[in-house]
Coordinates of C-alpha atoms in Angstrom, one line a residue:
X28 CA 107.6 125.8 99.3
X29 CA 104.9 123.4 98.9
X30 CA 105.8 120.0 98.1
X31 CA 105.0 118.0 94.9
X32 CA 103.6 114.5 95.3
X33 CA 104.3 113.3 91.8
X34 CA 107.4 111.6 92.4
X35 CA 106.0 109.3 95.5
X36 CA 101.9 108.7 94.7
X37 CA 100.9 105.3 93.3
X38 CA 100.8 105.6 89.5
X39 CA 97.2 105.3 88.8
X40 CA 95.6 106.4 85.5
X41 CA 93.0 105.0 83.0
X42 CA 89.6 103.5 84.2
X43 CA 88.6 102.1 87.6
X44 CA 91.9 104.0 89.5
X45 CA 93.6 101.2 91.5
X46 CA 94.3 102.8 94.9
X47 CA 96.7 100.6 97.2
X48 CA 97.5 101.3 100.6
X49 CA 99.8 103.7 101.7
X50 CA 102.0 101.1 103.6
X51 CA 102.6 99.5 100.2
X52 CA 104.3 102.3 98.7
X53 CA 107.3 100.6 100.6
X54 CA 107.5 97.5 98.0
X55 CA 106.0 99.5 95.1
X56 CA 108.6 102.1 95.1
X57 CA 111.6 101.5 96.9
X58 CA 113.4 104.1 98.6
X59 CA 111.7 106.7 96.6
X60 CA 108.2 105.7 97.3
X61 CA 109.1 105.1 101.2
X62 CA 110.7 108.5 101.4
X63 CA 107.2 109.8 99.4
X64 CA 104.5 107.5 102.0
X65 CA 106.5 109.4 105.2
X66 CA 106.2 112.9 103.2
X67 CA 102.6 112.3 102.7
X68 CA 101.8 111.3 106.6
X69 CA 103.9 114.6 107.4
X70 CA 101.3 116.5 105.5
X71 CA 98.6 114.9 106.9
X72 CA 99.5 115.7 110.2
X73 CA 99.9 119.1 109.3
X74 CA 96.2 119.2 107.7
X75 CA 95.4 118.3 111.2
X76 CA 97.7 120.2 113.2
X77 CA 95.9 123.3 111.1
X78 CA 99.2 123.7 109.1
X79 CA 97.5 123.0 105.8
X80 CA 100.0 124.6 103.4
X81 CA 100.8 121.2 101.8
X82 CA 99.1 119.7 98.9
X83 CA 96.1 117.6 100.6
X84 CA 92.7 116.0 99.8
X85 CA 91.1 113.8 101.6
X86 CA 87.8 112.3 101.1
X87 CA 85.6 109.4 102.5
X88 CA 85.1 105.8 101.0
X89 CA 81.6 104.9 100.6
X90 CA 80.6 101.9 100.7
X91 CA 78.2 101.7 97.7
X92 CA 77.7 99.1 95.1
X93 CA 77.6 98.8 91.8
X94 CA 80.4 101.3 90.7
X95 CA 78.8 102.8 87.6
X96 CA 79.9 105.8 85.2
X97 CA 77.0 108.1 84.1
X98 CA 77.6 111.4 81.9
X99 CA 77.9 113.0 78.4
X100 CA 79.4 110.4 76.1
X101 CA 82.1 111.6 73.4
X102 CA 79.2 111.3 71.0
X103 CA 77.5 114.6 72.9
X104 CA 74.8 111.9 74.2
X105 CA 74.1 111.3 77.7
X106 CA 74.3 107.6 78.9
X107 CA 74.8 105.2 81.9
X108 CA 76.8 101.8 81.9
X109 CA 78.6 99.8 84.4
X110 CA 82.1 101.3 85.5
X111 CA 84.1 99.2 82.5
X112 CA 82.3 101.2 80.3
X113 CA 81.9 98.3 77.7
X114 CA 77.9 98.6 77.5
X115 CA 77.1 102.9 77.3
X116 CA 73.0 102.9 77.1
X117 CA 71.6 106.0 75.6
X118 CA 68.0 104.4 76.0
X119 CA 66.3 101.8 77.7
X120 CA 66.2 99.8 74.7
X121 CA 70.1 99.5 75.7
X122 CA 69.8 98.0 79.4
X123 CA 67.2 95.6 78.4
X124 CA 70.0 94.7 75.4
X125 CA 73.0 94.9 77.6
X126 CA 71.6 94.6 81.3
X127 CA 68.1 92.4 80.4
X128 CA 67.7 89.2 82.8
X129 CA 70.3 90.3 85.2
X130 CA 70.7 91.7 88.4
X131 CA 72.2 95.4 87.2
X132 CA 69.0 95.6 84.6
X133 CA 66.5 97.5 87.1
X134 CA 69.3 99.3 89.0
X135 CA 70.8 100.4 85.1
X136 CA 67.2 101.3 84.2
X137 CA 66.5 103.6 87.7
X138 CA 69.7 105.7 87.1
X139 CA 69.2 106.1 83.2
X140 CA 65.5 107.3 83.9
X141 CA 66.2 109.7 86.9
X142 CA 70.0 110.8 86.2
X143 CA 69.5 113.1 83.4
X144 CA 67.3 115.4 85.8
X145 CA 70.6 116.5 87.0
X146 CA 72.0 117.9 83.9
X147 CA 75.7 116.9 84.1
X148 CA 77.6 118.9 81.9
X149 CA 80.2 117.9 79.8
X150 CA 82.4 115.4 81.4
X151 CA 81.6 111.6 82.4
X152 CA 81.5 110.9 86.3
X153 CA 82.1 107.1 88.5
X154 CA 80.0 106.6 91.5
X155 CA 78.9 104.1 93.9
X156 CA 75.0 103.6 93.6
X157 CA 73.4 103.7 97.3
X158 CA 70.2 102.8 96.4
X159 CA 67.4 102.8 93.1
X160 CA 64.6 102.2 94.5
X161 CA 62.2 102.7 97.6
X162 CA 62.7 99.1 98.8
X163 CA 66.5 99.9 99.3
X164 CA 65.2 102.3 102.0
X165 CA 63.9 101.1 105.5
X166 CA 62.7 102.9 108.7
X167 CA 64.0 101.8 111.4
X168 CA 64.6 102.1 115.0
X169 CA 68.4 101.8 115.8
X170 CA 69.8 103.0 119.2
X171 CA 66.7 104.0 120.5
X172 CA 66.2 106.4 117.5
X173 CA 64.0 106.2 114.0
X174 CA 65.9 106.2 111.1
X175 CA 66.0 106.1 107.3
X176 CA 68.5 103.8 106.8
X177 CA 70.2 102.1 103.4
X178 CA 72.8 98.8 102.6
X179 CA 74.0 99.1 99.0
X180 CA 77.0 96.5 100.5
X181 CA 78.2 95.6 103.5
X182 CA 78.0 99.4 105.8
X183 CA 73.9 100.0 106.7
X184 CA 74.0 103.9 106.5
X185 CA 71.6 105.7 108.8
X186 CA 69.9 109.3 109.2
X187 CA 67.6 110.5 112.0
X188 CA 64.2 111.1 111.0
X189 CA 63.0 114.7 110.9
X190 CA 66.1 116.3 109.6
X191 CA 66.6 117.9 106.3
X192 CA 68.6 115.1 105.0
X193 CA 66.3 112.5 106.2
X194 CA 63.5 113.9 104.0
X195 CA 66.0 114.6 101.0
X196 CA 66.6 111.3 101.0
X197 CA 63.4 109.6 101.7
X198 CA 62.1 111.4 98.4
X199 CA 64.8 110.4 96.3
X200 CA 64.0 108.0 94.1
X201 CA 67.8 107.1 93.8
X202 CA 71.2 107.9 95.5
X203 CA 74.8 107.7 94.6
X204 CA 78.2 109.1 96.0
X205 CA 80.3 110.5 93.0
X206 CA 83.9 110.0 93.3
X207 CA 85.7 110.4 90.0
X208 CA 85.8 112.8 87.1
X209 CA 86.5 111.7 83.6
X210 CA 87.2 114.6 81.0
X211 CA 86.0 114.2 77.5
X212 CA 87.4 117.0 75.8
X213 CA 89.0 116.3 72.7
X214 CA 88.6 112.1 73.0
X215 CA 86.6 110.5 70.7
X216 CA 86.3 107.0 72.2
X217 CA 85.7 106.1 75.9
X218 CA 88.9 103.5 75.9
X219 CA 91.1 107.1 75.9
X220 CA 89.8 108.4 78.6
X221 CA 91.9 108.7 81.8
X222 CA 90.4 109.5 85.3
X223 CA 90.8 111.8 88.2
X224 CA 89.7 111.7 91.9
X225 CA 86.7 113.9 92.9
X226 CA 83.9 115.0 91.1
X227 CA 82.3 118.4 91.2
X228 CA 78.5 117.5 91.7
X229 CA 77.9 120.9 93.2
X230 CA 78.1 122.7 89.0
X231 CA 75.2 120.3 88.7
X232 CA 71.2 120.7 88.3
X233 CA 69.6 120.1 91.6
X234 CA 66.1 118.0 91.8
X235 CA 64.5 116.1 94.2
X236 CA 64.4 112.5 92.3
X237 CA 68.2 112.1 92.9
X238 CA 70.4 112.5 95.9
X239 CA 73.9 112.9 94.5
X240 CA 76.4 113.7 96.7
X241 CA 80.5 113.8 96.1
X242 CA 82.9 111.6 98.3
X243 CA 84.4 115.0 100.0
X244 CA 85.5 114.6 103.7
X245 CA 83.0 116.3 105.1
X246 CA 83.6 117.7 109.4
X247 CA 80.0 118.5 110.4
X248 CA 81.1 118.7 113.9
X249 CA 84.2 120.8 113.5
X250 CA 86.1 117.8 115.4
X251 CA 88.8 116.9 112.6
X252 CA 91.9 118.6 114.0
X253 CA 95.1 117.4 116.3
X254 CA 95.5 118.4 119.5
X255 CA 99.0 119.6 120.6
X256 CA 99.8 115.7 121.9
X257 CA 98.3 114.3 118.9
X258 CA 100.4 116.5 116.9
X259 CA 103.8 115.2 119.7
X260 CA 102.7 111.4 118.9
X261 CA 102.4 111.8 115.5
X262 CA 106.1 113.3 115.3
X263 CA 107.6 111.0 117.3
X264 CA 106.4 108.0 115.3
X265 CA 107.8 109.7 111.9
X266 CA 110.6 110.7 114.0
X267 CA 111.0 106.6 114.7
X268 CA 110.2 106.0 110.9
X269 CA 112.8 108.1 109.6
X270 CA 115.6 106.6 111.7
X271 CA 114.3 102.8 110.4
X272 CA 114.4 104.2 107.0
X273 CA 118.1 105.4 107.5
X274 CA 119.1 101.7 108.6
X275 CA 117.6 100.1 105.8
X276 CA 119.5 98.3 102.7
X277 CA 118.8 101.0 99.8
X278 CA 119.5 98.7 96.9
X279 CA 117.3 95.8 99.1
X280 CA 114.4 97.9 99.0
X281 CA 114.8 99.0 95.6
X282 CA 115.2 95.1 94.5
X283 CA 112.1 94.4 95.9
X284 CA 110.6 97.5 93.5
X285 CA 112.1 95.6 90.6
X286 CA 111.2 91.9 91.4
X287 CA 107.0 91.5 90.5
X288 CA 107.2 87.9 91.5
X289 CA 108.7 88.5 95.6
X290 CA 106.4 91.7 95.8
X291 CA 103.2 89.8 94.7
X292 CA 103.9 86.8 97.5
X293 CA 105.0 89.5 100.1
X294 CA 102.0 91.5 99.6
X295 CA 99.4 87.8 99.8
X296 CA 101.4 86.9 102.6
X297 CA 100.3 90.4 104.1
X298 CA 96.5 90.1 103.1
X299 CA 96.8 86.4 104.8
X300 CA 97.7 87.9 108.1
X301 CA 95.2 91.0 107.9
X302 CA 92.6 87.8 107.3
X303 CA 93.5 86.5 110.2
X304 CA 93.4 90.0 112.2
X305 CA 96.5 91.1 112.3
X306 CA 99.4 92.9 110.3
X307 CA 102.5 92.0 109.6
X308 CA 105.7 92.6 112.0
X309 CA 109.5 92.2 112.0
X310 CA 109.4 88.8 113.4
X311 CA 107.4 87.6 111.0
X312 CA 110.2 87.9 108.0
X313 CA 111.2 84.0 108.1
X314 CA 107.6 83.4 108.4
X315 CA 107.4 84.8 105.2
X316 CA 110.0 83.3 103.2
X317 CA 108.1 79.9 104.0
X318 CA 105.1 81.0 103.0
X319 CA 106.7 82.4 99.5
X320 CA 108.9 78.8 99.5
X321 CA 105.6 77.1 100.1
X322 CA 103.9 79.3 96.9
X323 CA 107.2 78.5 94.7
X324 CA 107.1 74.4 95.5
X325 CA 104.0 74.7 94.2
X326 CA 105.0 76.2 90.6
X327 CA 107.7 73.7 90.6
X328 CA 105.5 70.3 91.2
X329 CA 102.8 71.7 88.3
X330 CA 105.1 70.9 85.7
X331 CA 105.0 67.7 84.5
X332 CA 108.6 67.1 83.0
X333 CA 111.2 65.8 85.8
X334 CA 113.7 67.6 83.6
X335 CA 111.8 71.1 83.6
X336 CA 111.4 70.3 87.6
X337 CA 114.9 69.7 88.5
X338 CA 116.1 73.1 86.4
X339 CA 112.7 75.1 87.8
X340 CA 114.3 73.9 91.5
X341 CA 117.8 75.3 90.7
X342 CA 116.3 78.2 90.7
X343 CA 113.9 78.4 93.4
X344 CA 116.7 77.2 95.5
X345 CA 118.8 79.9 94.3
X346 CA 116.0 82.8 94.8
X347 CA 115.2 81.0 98.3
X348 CA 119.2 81.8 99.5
X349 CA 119.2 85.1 98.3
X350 CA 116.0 85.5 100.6
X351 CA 117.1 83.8 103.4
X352 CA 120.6 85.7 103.4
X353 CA 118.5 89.0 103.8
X354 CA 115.9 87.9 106.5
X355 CA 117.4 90.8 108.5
X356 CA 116.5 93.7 105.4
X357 CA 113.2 91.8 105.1
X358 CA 112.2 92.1 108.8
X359 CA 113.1 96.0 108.8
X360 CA 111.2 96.5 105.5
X361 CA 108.3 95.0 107.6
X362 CA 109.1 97.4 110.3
X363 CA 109.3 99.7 108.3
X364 CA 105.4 99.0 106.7
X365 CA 104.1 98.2 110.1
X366 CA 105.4 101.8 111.1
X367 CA 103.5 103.6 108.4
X368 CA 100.7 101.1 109.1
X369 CA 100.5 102.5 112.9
X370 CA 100.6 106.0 112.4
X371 CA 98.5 105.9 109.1
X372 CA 96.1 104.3 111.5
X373 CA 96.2 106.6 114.1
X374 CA 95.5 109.5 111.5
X375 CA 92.2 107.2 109.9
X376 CA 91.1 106.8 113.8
X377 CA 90.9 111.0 114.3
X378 CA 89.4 110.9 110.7
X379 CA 87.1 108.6 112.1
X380 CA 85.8 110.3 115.0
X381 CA 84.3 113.2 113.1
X382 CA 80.7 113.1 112.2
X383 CA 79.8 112.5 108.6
X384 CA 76.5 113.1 106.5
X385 CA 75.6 109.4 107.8
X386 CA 75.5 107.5 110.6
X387 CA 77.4 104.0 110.1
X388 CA 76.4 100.4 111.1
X389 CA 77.3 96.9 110.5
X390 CA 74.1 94.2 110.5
X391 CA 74.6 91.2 112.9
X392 CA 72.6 88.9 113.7
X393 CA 71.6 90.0 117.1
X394 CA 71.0 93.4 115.6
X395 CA 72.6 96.8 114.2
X396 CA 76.3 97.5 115.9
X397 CA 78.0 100.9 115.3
X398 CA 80.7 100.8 112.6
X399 CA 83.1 103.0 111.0
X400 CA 83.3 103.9 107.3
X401 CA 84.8 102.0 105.2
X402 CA 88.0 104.6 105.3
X403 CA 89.1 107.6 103.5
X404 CA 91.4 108.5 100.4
X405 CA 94.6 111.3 100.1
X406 CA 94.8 113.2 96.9
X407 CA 97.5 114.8 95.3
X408 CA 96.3 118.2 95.2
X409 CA 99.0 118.4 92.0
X410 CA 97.5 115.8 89.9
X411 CA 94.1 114.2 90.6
X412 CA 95.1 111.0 88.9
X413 CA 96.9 109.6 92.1
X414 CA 95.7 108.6 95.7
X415 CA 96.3 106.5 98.3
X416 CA 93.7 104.4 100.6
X417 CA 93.5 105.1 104.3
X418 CA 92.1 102.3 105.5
X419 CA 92.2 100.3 108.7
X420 CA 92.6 97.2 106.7
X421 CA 92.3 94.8 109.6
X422 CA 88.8 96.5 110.7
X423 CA 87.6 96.6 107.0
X424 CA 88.6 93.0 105.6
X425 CA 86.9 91.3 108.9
X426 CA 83.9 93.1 108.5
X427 CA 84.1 92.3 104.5
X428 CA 84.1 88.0 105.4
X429 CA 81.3 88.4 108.5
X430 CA 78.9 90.8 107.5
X431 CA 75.1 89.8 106.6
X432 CA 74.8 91.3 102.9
X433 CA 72.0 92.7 101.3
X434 CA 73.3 93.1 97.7
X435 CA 75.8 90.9 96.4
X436 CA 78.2 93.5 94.1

């Protein structure tokens, strides 16, 4: 029977879907959403293993920039605006209004101009712009080869000269990766709208002023599959998960779910280790009750009555020993995380290998130096409205504070 992700995947309707990392399922859902994050790395190894009767996307994150939403308005017109939808422009009277003097106005004006060539039908789509106009595009020579290359943000994208998609995309006067689909029927205002991943560009008009292509995983080289030891190693790490998940404190984990203020300082104590390269372990659990005392001193000196002070302390002191007295739950809820980090990880790094539309590089400056995409997303095959980000989040936030940008999103 195949499995239903529903009860597991990040809740994540309405505009701009928030995806968070699979590993984070642990503190956003307790027992439930740990039991749902190891489900969902058991079908992903059976995607790979070739066992694909469990309910599966995947596709790549681009790294393009701005996010915009381009489509057929609930008012049957077509129109372009940024991906907040505050400021839809059905003419270019619109972007000079909306967009004039800034740094969206001659990206807004490109996509409103050569978009409607494609005749989307019906429904309103996000993407992330790659480029609007030539001067977005380079030749170059990178590893010895000539290339059409492309940096809407922090990834330089390349192509080999002389292909098919080289010369698609040297003609096109714009590009942009679609990623999600919002339906119109029946709404009458944009603010009701709710969104799904993927987009179906493929129903769409052809033509050779836009290259529009949809954020599918795409295997060109027919690499994307386990071997038999993959498939061992992957097993014996959820094997290894499972067990930590039977030793952990149920109503622990589930407090965590139910406290916003501890999940918020666990998860920036996370991102402040990623920062510094690396993720978070067991050991680090007392490490991480100082950092969350160090965040909750601070709320206490702000206020500026002793009296509010002294009671705020009681408190803190009292949330501090509750923390302190589970420093053992905390560190396997970390092992926990790092667990699902690690084979997560291992599953983006097979992903990886395969060859996409586009080479990828990161600028330096001695040069170009071979990169990896920015990551991929699983989708509930059951309800569009939910994913998760696969994302080597050490790899990605590093390159995020070195690279050389060449838009500033």
């Amino acid at each position: 029977k195949v499995k239903q992700y529903k009860q597991f995947l990040a809740e994540a309707s309405g505009k701009n879907l928030h995806m968070e990392h699979l590993e984070d399922e642990v503190l956003n859902g307790g027992v439930n959403g740990t039991r749902g994050a190891i489900d969902f790395l058991r079908s992903l190894r059976n995607m790979l293993a070739g066992h694909n009767k469990e309910a599966v996307n995947v596709t790549v994150k681009w790294d393009g920039a701005p996010a915009i939403v381009a489509g057929i308005h609930p008012n049957g017109k077509f129109f372009v605006d940024y991906k907040s939808m505050r400021r839809p422009c059905f003419i270019q009277a619109d972007v000079d209004e909306h967009f004039g003097g800034g740094p969206l106005h001659a990206k807004m004006s490109a996509l409103l101009e050569h978009l409607p060539k494609l005749k989307i039908p019906g429904n309103i789509f996000q993407g992330d712009v790659l480029w609007t106009e030539d001067k977005d595009k380079k030749i170059q020579t990178i590893d010895k080869e000539r290339q059409i290359t492309f940096t809407p943000n922090t990834i330089t994208y390349a192509v080999p000269l002389n292909t098919e998609l080289a010369n698609a995309i040297i003609k096109a006067k714009i590009g942009i990766v679609f990623h999600t689909t919002y339906r119109t029927a029946g709404q009458e205002d944009l603010a009701d709208l709710k969104a799904e991943f993927g987009a179906d560009v493929n129903q769409w008009t052809s033509h050779k002023d836009v290259w529009a292509v949809n954020a599918d995983f795409t295997d060109v080289s027919g690499t994307a599959t386990f071997t038999k030891a993959d498939e061992k190693k992957v097993t014996d790490m959820l094997s290894q998960l499972g067990k930590d998940f039977n030793k952990v404190n149920g109503r622990f984990l589930d407090s965590i779910k139910d406290d916003n203020i501890l999940k918020v300082h666990i998860k920036t104590y996370i991102n402040s280790k990623v920062r510094e390269g690396e993720f978070i372990e067991e050991r680090l659990a007392r490490d991480c009750v100082k950092f969350i005392k160090a965040k909750l001193d601070k709320d206490v000196a702000k206020l500026k009555s002793e009296k509010g002070r002294t009671r705020k302390q009681m408190t803190v002191d009292e949330y501090l020993k509750k923390l302190n007295g589970n420093i053992d739950q905390i560190g396997t809820v970390f092992r926990i995380m790092a667990l699902i980090n690690n084979i997560k990880l291992y599953i983006v790094e097979k992903l990886e290998e395969v060859k996409g539309l586009t080479s990828t590089f990161i600028k330096t400056s001695s040069g170009y130096k071979v990169t990896k995409p920015e990551g991929f997303v699983a989708i509930d095959s059951f309800d569009s409205g939910k994913g998760l980000k696969l994302v080597n989040r050490m790899e990605f936030s590093r390159i995020n504070f070195t690279a050389e940008k060449e838009w500033d999103k």
